[in-house]
Every structure is written in structure tokens, then in C-alpha cells.
mmCIF file of C-alpha atoms in Angstrom:
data_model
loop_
_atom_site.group_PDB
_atom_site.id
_atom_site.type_symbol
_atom_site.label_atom_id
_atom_site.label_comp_id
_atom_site.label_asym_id
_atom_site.label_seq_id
_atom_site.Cartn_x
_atom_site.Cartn_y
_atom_site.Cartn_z
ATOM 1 C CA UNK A 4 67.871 60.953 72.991
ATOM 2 C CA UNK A 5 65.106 60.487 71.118
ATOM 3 C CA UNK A 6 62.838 63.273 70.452
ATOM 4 C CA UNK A 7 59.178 64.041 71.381
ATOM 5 C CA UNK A 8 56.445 63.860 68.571
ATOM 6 C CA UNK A 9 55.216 67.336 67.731
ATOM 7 C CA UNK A 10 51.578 67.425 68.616
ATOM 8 C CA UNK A 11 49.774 67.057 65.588
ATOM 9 C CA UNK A 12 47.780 70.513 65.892
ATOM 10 C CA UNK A 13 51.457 72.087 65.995
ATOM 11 C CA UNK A 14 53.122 69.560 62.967
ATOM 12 C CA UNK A 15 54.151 71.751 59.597
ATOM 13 C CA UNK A 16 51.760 70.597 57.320
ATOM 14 C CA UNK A 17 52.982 70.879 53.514
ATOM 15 C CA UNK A 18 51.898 73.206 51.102
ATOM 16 C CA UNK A 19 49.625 72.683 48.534
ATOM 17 C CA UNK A 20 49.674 73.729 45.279
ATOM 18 C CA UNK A 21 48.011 77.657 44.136
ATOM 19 C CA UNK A 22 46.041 75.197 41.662
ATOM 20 C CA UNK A 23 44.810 79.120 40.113
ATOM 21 C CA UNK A 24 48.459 79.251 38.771
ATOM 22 C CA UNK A 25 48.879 76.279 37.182
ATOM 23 C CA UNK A 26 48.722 75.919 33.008
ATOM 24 C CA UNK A 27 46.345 72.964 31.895
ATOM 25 C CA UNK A 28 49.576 70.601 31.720
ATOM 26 C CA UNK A 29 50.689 71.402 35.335
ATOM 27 C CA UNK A 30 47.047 71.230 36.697
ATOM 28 C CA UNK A 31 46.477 67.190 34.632
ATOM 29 C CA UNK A 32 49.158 66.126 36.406
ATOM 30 C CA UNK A 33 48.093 67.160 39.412
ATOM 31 C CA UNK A 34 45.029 64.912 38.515
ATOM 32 C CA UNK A 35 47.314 62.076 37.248
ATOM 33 C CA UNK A 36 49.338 62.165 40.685
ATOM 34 C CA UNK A 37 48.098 58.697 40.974
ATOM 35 C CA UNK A 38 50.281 57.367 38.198
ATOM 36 C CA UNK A 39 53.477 58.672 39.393
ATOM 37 C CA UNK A 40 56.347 60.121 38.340
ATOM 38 C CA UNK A 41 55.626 59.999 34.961
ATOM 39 C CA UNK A 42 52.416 61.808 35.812
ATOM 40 C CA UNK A 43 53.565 65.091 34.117
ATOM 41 C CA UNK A 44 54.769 63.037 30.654
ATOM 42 C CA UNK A 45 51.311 61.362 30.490
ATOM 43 C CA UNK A 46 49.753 64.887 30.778
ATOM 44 C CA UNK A 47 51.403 66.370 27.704
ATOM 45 C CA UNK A 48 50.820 62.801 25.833
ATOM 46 C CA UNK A 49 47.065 63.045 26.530
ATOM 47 C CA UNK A 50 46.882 66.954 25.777
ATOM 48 C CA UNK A 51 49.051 66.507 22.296
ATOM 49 C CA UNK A 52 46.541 63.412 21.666
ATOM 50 C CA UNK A 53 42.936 64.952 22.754
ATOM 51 C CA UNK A 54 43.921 69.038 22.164
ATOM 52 C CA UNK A 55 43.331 70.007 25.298
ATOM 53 C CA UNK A 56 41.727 69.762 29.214
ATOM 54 C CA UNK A 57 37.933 69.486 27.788
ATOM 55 C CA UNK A 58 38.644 66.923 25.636
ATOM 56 C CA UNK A 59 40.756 65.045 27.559
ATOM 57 C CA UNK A 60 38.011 64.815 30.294
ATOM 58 C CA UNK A 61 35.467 63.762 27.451
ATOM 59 C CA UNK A 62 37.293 61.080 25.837
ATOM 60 C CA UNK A 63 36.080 57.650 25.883
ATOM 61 C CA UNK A 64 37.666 54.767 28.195
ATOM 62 C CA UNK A 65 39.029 52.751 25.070
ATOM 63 C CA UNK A 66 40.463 56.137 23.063
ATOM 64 C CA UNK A 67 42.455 56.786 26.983
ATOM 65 C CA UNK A 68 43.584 53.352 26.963
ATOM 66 C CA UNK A 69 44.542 53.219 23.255
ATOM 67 C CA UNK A 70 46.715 56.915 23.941
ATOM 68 C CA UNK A 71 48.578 55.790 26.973
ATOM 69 C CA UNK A 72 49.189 52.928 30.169
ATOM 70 C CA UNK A 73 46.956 55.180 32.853
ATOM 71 C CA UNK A 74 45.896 52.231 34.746
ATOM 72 C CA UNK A 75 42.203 51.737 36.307
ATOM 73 C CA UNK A 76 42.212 54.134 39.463
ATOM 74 C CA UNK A 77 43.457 57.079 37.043
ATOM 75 C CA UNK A 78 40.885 56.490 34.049
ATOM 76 C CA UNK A 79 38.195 56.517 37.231
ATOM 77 C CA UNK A 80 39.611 59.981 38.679
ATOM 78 C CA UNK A 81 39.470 61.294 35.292
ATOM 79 C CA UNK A 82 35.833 59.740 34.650
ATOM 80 C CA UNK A 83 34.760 61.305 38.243
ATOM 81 C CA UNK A 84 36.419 64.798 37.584
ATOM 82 C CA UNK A 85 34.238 65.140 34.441
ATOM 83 C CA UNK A 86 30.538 63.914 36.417
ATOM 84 C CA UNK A 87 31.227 66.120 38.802
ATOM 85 C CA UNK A 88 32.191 69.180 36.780
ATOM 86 C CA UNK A 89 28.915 68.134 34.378
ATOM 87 C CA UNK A 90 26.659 67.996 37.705
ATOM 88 C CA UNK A 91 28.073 71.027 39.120
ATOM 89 C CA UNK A 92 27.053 73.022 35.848
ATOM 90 C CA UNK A 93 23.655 71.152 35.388
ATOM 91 C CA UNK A 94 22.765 72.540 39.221
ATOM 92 C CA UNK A 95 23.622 76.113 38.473
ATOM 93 C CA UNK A 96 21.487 75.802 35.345
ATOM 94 C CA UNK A 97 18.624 74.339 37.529
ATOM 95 C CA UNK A 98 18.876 77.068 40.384
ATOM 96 C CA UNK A 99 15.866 78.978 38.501
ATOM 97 C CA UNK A 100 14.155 78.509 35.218
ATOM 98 C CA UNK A 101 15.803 77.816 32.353
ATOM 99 C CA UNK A 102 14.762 80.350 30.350
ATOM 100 C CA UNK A 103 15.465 82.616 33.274
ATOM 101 C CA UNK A 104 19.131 81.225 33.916
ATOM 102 C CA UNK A 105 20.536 80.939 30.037
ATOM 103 C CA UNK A 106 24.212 81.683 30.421
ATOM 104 C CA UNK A 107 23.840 79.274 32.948
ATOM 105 C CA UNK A 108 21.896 76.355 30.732
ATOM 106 C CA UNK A 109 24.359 76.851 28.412
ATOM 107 C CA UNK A 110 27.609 76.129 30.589
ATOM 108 C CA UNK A 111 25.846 73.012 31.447
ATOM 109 C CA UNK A 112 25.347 71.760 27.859
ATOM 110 C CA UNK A 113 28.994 72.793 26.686
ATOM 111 C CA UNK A 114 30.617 70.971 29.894
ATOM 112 C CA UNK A 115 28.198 67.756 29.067
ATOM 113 C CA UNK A 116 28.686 67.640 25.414
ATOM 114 C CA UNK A 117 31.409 70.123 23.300
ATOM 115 C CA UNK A 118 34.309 67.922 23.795
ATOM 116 C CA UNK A 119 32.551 64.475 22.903
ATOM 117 C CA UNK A 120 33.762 62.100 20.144
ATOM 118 C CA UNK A 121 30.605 60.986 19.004
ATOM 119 C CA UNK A 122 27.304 63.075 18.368
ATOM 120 C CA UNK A 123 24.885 63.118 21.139
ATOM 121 C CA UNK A 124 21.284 64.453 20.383
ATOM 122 C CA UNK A 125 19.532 65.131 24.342
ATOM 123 C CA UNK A 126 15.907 66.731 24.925
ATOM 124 C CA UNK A 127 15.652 68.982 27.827
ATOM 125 C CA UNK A 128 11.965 68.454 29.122
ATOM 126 C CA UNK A 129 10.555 72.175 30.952
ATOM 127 C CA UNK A 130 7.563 72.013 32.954
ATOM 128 C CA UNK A 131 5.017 74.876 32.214
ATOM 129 C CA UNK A 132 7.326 77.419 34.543
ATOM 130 C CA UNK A 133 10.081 76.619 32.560
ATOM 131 C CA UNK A 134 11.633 74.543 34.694
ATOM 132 C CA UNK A 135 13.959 71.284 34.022
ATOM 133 C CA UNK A 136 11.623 68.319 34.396
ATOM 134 C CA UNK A 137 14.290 65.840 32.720
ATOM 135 C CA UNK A 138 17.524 65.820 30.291
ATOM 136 C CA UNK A 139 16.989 62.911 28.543
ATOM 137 C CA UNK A 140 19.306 61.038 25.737
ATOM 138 C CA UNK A 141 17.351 61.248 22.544
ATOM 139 C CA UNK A 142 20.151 59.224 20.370
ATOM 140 C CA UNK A 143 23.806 58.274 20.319
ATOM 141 C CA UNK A 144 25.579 58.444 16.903
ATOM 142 C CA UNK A 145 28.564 58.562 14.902
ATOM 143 C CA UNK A 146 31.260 61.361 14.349
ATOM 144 C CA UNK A 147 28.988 63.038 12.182
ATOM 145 C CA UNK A 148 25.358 61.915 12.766
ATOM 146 C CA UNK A 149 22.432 60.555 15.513
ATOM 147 C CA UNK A 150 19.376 59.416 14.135
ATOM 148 C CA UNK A 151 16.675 60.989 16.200
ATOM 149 C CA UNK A 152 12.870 60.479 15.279
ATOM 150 C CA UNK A 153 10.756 63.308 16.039
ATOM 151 C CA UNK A 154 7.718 61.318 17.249
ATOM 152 C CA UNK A 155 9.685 59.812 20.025
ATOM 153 C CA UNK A 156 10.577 63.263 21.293
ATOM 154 C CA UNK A 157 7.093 64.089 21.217
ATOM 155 C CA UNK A 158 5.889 61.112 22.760
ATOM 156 C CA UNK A 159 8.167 61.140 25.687
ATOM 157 C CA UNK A 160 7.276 64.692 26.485
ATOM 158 C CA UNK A 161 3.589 64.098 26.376
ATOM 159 C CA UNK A 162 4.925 61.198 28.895
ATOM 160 C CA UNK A 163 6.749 63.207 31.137
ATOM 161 C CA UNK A 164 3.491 66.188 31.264
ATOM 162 C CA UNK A 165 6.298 68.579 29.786
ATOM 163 C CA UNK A 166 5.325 71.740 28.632
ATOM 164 C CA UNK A 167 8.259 73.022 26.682
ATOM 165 C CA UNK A 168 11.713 71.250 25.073
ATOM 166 C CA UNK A 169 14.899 72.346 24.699
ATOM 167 C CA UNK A 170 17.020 70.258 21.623
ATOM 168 C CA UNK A 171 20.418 70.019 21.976
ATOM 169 C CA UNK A 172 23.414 68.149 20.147
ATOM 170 C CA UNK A 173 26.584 68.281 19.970
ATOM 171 C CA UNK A 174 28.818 68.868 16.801
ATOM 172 C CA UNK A 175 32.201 66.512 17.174
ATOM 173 C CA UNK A 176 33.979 68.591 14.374
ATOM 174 C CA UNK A 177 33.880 71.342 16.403
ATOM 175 C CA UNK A 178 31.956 73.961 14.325
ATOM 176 C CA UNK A 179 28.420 74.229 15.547
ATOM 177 C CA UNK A 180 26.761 75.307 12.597
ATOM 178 C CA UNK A 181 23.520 73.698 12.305
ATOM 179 C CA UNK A 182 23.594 71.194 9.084
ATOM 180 C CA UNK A 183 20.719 71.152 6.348
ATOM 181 C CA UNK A 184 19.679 67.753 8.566
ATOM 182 C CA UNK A 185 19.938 69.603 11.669
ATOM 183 C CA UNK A 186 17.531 72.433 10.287
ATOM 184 C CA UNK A 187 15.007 69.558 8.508
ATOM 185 C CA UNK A 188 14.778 67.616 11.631
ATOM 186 C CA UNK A 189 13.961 70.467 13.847
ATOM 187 C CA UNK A 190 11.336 71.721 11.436
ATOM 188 C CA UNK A 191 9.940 68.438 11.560
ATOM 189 C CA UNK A 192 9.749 67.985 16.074
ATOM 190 C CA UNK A 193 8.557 72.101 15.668
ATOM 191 C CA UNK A 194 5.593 70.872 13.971
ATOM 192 C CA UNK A 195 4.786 68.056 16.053
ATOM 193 C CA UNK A 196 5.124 69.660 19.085
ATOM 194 C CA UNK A 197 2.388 72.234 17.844
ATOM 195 C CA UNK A 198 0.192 69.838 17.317
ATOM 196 C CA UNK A 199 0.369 69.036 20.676
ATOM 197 C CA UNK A 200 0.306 72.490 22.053
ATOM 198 C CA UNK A 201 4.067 71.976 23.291
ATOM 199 C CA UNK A 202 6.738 74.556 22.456
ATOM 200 C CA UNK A 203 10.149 74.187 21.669
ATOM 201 C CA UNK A 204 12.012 76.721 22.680
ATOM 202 C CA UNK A 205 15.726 76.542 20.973
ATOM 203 C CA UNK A 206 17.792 74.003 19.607
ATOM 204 C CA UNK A 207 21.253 74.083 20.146
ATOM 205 C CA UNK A 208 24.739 72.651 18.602
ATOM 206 C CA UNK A 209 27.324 73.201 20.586
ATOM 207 C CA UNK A 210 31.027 72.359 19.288
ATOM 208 C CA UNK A 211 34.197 73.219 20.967
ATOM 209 C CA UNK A 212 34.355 76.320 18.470
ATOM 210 C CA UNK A 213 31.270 77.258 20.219
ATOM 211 C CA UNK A 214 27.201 77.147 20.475
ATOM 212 C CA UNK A 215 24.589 77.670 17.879
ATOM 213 C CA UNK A 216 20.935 78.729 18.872
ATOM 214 C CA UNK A 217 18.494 78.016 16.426
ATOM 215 C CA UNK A 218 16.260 81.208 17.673
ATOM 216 C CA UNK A 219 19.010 83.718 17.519
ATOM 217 C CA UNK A 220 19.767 82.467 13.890
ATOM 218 C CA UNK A 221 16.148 82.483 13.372
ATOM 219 C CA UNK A 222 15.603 79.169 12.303
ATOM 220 C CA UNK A 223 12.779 78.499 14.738
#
């Protein structure tokens, strides 16, 4: 005899995963399903290479490709994961002014740039409530430096009608200390901006080991 189907309202449907529980290995394979059954071997290949979930989600397409075979599907779920977890924190930090939501402006920064590779330097353009008319990339650099040019900061906010910038950058080493360029430059886009009766309100570095602001150091 050959039994009836099960309706598919009353069909056991399987189990998934208490993702909460997982460590970061467990929880990259889970991303890597795709790739198989070596999805839990490429995991702790890409977390021994890239020193942990962050970074791993930050790397660059050719530094993936060079550290293992993930083929195209699996370098796009890893590319999507990362948008969406930068978006996600960019719309909390956008809920209410910046300067009203900080904790929150500075998830977003951290998830966009403290595991990159190479030095990113962004401007975060505030209208005159404060908040986030654009986030803009300023330069793109090496390990260790992005030439930025004040005047083009200050030109593109006088574009844009801003009121107020945020500078922010990213430190690859992972200390966020602000360098003796860091604290020259800013000096320099401080002083332009007055000219112009625009304020900037904080620069950060943000590094894996963690975020510098300028004002709390009192450096602007």
C-alpha cells in the first residue's frame, strides 16, 4: 500500500539551528552552507587567515580567493551579509540626529570600516539639525595612509548645503590612535571649515582595538 502524503500544514518541518548558541566558527559555516561539506573546514581556514568574523566579512574578493576555493555564490553571500549588516547599523544611526544618537553613529562606522585592509578616510555631511545629509568616500589608501585634501572636503560640503561634518577613517593596524598626520590634517579641514562658518564636529579612527574621538582627546 502506498501511503497518503501528510498535508503539508501537518508535515514535521526540521529544526533550525539556536543560531544565539553558536561560536563564530559554527555560525560561518552556517553562512558557508553553500559550499558543502567542507563548509565547517573553510570556516576555521578563513578565521585562522582573517582573525576573526569582522574581518572575515571585510576582506576583499581577491584576499578570499587567494585564502581558499569558496566559489562565486559563497564570496556573494559573504559580500551581502556584510551590506546588510553595514545598512542595518547606518539606519539605527540615522533614526534621529547624529549627535543625538552617538552610540548608535558609532556602531555604524565600526561595522563599515574597523575590519578593512586598506585605510578609508569618509566625511559624514549633517544638515543644520544634525542630521545625516550624506556619507561620502573622501579617499581610498594604502595599509597605512589615504591622501585626503582638505579643500575638497570643504568644497563638497558647501555643495551638498551641509552644515556640520563628521571625519572618519579607519586605522588597518588596528590601534586607533590618531597619527601626527591624522592630527595635522584635521587641524588643517578645522580651519577651513571656519572660514566657511561650517563645524566639524569629531573626527574619528576607528581600528578593531577600538575608536578614537578627536573631541574627547581634545584635539579639536
Amino acid at each position: 500500500m502506498i501511503p497518503t502524503p501528510m498535508p503539508a500544514r501537518e508535515r514535521p518541518t526540521p529544526l533550525a539551528p539556536c543560531v544565539s548558541t553558536l561560536d563564530d566558527r559554527g555560525l560561518l559555516a552556517l553562512m558557508l552552507d553553500r559550499a558543502g561539506p567542507e563548509a565547517s573546514a573553510l570556516a576555521a581556514v578563513l578565521l585562522d587567515r582573517f582573525g576573526g568574523l569582522g574581518a572575515v566579512l571585510s576582506a576583499g574578493l581577491p584576499e578570499l580567493v587567494r585564502a581558499t576555493s569558496l566559489n562565486t555564490a559563497v564570496l556573494a553571500d559573504l559580500g551581502l551579509l556584510r551590506e546588510l549588516a553595514v545598512r542595518l547599523a547606518r539606519e539605527e544611526a540615522c533614526r534621529q540626529p547624529v549627535i543625538a544618537s552617538w552610540t548608535a553613529l558609532v556602531a555604524y562606522v565600526r561595522a563599515a570600516l574597523a575590519h578593512l585592509p586598506r585605510e578609508q578616510f569618509r566625511a559624514l555631511y549633517l544638515d543644520r539639525r544634525n542630521a545625516l545629509l550624506r556619507d561620502e568616500l573622501v579617499a581610498y589608501g594604502t595599509v597605512d595612509h589615504a591622501p585626503v585634501y582638505p579643500r575638497e572636503v570643504i568644497r563638497r560640503a558647501l555643495e551638498l548645503s551641509a552644515s556640520a561634518v563628521i571625519l572618519v577613517h579607519n586605522h588597518p593596524s588596528g590601534d586607533p590612535t590618531p597619527s601626527r598626520a591624522d592630527i595635522d590634517m584635521t587641524r588643517q579641514i578645522v580651519e577651513a571649515a571656519r572660514v566657511f562658518g561650517l563645524q566639524v564636529h569629531d573626527h574619528l579612527v576607528v581600528g578593531r582595538d577600538g575608536t578614537a574621538s578627536f573631541k574627547s582627546l581634545g584635539l579639536i
